[in-house]
PDB file of C-alpha atoms in Angstrom:
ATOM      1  CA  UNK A   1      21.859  87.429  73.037  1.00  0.00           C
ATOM      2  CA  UNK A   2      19.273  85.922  75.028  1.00  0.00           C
ATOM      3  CA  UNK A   3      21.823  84.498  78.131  1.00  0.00           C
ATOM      4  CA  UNK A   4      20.452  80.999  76.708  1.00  0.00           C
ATOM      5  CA  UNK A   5      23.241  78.683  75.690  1.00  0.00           C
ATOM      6  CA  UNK A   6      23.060  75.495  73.535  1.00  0.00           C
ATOM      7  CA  UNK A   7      25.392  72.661  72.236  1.00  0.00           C
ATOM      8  CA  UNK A   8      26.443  71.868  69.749  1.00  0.00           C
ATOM      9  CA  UNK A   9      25.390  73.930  67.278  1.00  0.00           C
ATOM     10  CA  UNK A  10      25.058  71.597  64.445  1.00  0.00           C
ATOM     11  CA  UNK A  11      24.542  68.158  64.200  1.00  0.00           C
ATOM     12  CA  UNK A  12      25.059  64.795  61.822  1.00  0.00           C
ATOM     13  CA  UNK A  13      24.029  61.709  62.485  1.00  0.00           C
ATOM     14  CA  UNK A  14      22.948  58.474  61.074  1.00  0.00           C
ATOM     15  CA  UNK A  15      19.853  56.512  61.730  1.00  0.00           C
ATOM     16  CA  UNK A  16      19.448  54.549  64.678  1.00  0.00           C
ATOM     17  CA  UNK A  17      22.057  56.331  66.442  1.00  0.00           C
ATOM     18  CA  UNK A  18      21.910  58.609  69.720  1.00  0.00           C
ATOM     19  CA  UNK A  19      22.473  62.234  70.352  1.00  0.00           C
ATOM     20  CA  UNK A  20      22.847  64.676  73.274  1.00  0.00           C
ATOM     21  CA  UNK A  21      21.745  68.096  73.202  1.00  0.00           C
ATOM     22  CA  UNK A  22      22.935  70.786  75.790  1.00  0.00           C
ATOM     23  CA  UNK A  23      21.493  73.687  77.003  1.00  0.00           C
ATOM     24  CA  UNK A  24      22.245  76.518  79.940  1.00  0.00           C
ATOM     25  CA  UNK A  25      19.194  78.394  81.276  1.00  0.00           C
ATOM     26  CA  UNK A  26      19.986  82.148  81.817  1.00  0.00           C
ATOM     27  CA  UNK A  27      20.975  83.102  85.126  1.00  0.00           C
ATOM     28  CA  UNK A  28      18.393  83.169  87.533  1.00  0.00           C
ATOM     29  CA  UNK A  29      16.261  81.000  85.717  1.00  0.00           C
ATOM     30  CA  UNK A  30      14.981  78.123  87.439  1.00  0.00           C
ATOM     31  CA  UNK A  31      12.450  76.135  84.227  1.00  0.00           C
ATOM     32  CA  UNK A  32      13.872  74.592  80.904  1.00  0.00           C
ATOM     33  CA  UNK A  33      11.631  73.982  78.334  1.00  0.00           C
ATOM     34  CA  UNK A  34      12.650  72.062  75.271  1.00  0.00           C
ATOM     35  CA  UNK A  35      10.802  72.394  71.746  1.00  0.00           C
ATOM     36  CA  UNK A  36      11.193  71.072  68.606  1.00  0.00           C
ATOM     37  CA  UNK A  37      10.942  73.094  65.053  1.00  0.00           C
ATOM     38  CA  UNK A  38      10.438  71.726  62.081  1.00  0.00           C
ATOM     39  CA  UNK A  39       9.110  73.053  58.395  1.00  0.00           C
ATOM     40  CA  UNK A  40       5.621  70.910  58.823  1.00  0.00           C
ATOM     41  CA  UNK A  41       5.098  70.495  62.457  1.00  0.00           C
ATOM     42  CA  UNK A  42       6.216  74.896  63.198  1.00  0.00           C
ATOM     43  CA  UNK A  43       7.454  74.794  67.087  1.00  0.00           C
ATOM     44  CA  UNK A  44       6.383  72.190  69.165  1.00  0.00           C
ATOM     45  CA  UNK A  45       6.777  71.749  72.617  1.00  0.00           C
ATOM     46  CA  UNK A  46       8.574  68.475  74.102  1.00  0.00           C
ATOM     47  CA  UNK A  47       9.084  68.807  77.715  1.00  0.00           C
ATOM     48  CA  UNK A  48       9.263  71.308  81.000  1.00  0.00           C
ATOM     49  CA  UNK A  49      11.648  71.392  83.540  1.00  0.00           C
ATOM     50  CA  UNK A  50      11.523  73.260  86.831  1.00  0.00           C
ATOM     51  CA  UNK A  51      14.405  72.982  89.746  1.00  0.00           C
ATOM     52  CA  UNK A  52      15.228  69.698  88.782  1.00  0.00           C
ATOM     53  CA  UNK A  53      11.812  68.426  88.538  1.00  0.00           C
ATOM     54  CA  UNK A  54       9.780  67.107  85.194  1.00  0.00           C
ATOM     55  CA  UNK A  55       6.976  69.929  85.292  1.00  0.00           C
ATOM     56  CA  UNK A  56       5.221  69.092  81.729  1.00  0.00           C
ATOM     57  CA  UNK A  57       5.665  67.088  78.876  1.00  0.00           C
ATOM     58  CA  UNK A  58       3.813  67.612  75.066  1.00  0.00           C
ATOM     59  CA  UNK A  59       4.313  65.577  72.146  1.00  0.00           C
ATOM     60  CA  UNK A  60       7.522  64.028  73.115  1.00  0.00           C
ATOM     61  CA  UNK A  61       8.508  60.596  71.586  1.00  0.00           C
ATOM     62  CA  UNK A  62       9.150  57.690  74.242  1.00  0.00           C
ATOM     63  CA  UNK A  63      12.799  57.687  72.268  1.00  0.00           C
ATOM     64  CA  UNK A  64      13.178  61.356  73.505  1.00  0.00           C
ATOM     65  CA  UNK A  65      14.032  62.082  76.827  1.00  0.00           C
ATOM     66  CA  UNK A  66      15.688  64.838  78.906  1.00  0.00           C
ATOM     67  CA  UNK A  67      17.161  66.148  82.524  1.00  0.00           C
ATOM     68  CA  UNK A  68      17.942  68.775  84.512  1.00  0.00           C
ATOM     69  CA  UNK A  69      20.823  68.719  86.486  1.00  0.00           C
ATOM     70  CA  UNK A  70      21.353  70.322  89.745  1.00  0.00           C
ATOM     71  CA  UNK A  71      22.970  73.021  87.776  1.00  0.00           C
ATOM     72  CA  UNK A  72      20.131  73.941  86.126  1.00  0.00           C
ATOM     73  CA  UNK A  73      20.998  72.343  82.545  1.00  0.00           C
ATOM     74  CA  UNK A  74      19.213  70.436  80.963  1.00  0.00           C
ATOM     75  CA  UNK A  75      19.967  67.267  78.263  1.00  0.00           C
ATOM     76  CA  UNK A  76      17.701  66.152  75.874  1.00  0.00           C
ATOM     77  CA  UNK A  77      18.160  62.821  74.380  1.00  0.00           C
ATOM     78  CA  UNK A  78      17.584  61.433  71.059  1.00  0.00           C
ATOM     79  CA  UNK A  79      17.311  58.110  70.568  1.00  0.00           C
ATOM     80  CA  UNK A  80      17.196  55.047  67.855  1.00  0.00           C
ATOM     81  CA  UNK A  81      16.977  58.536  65.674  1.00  0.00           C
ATOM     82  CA  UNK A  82      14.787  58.076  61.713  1.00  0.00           C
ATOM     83  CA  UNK A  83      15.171  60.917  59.399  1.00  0.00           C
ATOM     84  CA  UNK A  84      11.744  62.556  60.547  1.00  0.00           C
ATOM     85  CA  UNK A  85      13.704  63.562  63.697  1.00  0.00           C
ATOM     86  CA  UNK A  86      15.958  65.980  61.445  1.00  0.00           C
ATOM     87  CA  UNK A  87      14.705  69.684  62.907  1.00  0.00           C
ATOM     88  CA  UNK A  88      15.884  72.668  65.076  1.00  0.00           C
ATOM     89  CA  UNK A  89      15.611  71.767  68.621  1.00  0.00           C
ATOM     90  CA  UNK A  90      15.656  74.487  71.156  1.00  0.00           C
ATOM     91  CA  UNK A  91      15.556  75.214  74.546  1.00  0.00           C
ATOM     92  CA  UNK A  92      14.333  78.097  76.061  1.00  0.00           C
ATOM     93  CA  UNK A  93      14.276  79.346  80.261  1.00  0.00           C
ATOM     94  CA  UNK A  94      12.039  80.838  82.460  1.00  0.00           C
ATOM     95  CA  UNK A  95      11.979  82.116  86.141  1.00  0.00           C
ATOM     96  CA  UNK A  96       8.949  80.434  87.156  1.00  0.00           C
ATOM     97  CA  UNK A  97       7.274  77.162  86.867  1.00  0.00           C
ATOM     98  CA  UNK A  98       4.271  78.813  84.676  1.00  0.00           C
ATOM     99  CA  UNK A  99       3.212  81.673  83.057  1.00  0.00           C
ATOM    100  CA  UNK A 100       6.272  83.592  82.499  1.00  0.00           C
ATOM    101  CA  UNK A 101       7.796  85.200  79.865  1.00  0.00           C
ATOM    102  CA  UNK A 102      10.322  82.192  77.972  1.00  0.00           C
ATOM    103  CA  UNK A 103      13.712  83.176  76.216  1.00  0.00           C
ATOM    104  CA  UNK A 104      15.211  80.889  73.391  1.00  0.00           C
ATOM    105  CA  UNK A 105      18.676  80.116  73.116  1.00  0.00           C
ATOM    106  CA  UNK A 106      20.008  80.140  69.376  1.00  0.00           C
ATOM    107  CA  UNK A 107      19.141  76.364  68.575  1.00  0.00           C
ATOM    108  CA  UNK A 108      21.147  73.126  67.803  1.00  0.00           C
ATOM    109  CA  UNK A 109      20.367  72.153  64.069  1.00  0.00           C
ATOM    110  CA  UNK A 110      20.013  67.734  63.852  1.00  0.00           C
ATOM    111  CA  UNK A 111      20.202  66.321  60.602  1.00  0.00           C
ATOM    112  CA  UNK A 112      19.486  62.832  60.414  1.00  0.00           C
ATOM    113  CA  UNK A 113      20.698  60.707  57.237  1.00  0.00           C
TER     114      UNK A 113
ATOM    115  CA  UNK B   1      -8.989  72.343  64.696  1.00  0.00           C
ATOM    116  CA  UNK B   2      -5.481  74.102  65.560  1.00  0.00           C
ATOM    117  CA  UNK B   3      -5.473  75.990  68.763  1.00  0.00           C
ATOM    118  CA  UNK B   4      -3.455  78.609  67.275  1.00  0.00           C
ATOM    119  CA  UNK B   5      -3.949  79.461  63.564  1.00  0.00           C
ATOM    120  CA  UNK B   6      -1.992  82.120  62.038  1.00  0.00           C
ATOM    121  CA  UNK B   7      -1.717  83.071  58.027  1.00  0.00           C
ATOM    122  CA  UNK B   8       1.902  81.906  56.994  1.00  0.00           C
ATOM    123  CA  UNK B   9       2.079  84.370  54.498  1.00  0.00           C
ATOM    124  CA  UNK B  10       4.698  85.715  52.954  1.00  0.00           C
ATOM    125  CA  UNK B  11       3.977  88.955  53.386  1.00  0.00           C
ATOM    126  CA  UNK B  12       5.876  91.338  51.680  1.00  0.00           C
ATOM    127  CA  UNK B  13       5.829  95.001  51.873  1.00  0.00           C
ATOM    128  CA  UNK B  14       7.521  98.108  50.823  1.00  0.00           C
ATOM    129  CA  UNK B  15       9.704  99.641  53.714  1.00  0.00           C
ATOM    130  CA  UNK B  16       7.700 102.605  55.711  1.00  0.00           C
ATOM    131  CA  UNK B  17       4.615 100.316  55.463  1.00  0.00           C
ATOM    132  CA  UNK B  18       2.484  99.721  58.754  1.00  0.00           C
ATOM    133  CA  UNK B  19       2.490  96.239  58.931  1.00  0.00           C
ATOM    134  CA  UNK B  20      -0.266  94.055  60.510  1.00  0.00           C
ATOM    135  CA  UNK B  21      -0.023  90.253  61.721  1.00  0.00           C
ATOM    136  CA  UNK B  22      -2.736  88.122  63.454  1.00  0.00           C
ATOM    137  CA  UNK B  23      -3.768  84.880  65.443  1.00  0.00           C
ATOM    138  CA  UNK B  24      -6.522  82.946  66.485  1.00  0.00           C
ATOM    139  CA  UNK B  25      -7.094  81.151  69.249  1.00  0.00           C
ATOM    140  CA  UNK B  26      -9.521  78.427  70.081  1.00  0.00           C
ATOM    141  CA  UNK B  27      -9.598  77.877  73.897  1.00  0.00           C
ATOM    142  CA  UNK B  28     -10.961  80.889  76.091  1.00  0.00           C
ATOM    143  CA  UNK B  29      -8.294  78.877  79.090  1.00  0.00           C
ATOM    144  CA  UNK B  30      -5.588  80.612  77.412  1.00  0.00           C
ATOM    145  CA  UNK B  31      -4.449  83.835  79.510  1.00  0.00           C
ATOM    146  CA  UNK B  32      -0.945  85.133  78.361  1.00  0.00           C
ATOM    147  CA  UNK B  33       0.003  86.087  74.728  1.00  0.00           C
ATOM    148  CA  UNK B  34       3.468  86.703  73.183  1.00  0.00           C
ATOM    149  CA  UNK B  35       4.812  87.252  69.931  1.00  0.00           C
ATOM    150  CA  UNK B  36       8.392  86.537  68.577  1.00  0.00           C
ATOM    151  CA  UNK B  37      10.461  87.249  66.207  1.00  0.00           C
ATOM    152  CA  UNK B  38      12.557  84.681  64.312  1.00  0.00           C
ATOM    153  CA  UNK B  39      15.305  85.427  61.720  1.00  0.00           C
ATOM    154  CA  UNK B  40      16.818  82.675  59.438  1.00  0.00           C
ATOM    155  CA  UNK B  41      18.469  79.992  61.468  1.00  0.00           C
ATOM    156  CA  UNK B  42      18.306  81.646  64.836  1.00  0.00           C
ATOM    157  CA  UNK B  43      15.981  81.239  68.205  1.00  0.00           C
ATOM    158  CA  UNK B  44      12.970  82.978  68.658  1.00  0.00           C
ATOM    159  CA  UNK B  45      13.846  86.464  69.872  1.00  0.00           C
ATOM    160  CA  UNK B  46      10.579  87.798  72.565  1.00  0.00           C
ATOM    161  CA  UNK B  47       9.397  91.210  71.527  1.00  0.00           C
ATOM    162  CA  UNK B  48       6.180  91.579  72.722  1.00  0.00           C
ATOM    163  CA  UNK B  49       4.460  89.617  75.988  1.00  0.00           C
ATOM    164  CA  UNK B  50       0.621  90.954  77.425  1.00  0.00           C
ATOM    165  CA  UNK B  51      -1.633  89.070  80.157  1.00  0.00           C
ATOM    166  CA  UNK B  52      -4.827  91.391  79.143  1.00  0.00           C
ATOM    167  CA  UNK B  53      -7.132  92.676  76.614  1.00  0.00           C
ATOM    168  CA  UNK B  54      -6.077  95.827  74.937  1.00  0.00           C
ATOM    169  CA  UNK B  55      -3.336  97.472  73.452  1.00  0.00           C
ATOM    170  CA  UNK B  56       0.926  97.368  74.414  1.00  0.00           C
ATOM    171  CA  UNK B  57       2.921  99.390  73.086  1.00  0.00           C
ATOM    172  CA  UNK B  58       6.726  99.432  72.558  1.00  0.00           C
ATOM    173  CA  UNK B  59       8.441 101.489  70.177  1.00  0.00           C
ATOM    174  CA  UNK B  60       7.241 100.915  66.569  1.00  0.00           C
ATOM    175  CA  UNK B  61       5.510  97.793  67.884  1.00  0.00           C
ATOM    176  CA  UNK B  62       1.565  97.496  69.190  1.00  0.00           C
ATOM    177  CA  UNK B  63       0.096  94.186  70.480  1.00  0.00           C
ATOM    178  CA  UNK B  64      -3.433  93.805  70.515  1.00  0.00           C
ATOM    179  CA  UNK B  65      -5.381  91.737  72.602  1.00  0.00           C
ATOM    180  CA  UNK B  66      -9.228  90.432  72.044  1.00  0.00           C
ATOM    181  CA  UNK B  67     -10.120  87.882  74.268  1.00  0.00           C
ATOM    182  CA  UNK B  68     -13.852  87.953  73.391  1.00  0.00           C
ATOM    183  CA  UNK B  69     -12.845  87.468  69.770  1.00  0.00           C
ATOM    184  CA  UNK B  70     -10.357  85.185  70.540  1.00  0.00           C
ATOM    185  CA  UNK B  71      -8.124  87.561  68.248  1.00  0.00           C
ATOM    186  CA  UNK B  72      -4.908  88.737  68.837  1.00  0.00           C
ATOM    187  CA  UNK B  73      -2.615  90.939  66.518  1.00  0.00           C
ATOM    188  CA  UNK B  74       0.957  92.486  66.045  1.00  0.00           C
ATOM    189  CA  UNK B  75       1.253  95.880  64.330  1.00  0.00           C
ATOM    190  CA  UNK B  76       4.511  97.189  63.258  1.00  0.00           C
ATOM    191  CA  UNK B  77       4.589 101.327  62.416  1.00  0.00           C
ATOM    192  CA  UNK B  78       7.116 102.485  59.946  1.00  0.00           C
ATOM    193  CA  UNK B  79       8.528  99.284  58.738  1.00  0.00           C
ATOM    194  CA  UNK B  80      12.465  98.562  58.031  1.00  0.00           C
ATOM    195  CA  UNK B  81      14.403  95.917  55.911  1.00  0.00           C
ATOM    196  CA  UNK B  82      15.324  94.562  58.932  1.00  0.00           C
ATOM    197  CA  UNK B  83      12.165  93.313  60.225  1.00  0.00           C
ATOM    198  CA  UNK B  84      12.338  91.008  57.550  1.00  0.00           C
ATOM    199  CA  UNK B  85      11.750  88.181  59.502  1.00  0.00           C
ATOM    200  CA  UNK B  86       9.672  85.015  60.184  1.00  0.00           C
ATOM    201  CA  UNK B  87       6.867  86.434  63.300  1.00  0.00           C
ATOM    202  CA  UNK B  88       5.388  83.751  65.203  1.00  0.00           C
ATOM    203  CA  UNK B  89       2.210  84.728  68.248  1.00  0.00           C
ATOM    204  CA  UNK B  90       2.751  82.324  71.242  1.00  0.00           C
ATOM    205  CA  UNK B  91       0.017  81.754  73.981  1.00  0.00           C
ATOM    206  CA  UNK B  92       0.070  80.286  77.019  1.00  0.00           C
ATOM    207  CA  UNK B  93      -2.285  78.976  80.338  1.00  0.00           C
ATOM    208  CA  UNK B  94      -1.100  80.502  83.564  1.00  0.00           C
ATOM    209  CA  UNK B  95      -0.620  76.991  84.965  1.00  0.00           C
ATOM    210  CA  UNK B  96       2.011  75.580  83.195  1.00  0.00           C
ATOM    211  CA  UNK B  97       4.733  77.168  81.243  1.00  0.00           C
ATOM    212  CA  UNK B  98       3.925  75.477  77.604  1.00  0.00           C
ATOM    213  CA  UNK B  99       3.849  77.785  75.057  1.00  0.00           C
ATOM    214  CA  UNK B 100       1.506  76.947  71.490  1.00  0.00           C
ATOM    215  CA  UNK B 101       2.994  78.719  68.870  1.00  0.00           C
ATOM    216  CA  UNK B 102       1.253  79.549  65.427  1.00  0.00           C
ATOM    217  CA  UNK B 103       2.588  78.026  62.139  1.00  0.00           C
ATOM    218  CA  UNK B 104       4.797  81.702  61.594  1.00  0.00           C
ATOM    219  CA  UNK B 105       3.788  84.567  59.392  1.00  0.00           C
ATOM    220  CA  UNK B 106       6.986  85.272  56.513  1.00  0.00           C
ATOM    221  CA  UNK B 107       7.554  89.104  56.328  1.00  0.00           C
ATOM    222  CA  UNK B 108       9.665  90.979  53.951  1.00  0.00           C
ATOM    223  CA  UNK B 109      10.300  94.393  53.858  1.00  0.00           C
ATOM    224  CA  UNK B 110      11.513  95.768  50.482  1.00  0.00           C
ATOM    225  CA  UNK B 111      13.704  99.324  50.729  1.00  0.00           C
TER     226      UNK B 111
END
């Protein structure tokens, strides 16, 4: 167990309709990163947190977004979803802003129809 | 051009096997290297994390680093069943915490 938490563990959706995923950095951890997994693309990141603050952002679709909360978790949010948005989405924490070692929590699966 | 290419196998070996997995890298910028391990269905687990050239060692596991090749590899001694599993290398830049992760190599270990 990695201390990572994410919710919910599954997910069904239709097109054109919105999710939220949830995750909880491990204690002590102050960066959220989010990344996407699927069978073409491998692991891709999305988007960085750090304290709160937008730190980096990859490939992330303008209907994707995310947050930290003062907390320290983090939503991301899928929007006006298609089917190529079915993946594994996870999030993983870090201590520091950069160059740290990155632990994944266990994933929240999206299926799109 | 990827910046991380790594064979997706599968790779399948009998169990006691010394098992080797590798990645290349493109951009010299990149200064930390990690490798995970991924069963079915579950998040990346970290098993192995080096800033520098040369050799780590932990348990049955060796990471290799060669930044003048641009090379880096994961060596597994005495191989079980359960490191059947998918491995993925991950590298990183020291400013910023984005990770590039190779495609996965498939490895099966047969008892």
């Amino acid at each position: 167990d990695s201390g990572v938490t994410q919710t919910p563990k599954h997910l069904i959706t239709a097109t054109g309709q919105r999710v939220t995923l949830r995750c909880s950095p491990r204690s002590g951890d102050l960066s959220v990163y989010w990344y996407q997994q699927s069978l073409d693309q491998g692991l891709q990141f999305l988007i960085q947190y750090y304290n709160g603050e937008e730190r980096a952002k990859g490939n992330i679709l303008e209907r994707f977004s995310a947050q930290q909360f003062p907390d320290l978790h983090s939503e991301l949010n899928l929007s006006s979803l298609e089917l190529g948005d079915s993946a594994l989405y996870f999030c993983a924490s870090s201590v520091g802003s950069s160059g740290g070692t990155q632990y994944f929590g266990p994933g929240t699966r999206l299926l799109v129809l | 051009q990827k910046e991380v290419e790594q064979d997706p196998g599968p790779l399948s070996v009998p169990e006691g096997a010394i098992v080797s997995l590798n990645c290349t890298y493109s951009n010299s910028a990149f200064q930390y290297f990690m490798w995970y391990r991924q069963y079915s269905r579950k998040g990346p687990e970290l098993l192995m994390y080096t800033y520098s050239s040369g050799n780590k060692e932990d348990g049955r596991f060796t990471a290799q680093v060669d930044k003048s090749s641009k090379y880096i590899s994961l060596f597994i001694r005495d191989s079980q069943p359960s490191d059947s599993a998918t491995y993925l290398c991950a590298i990183g830049y020291n400013q910023g915490g984005k990770l590039i992760f190779g495609q996965g190599t498939e490895l099966s270990v047969k008892p």
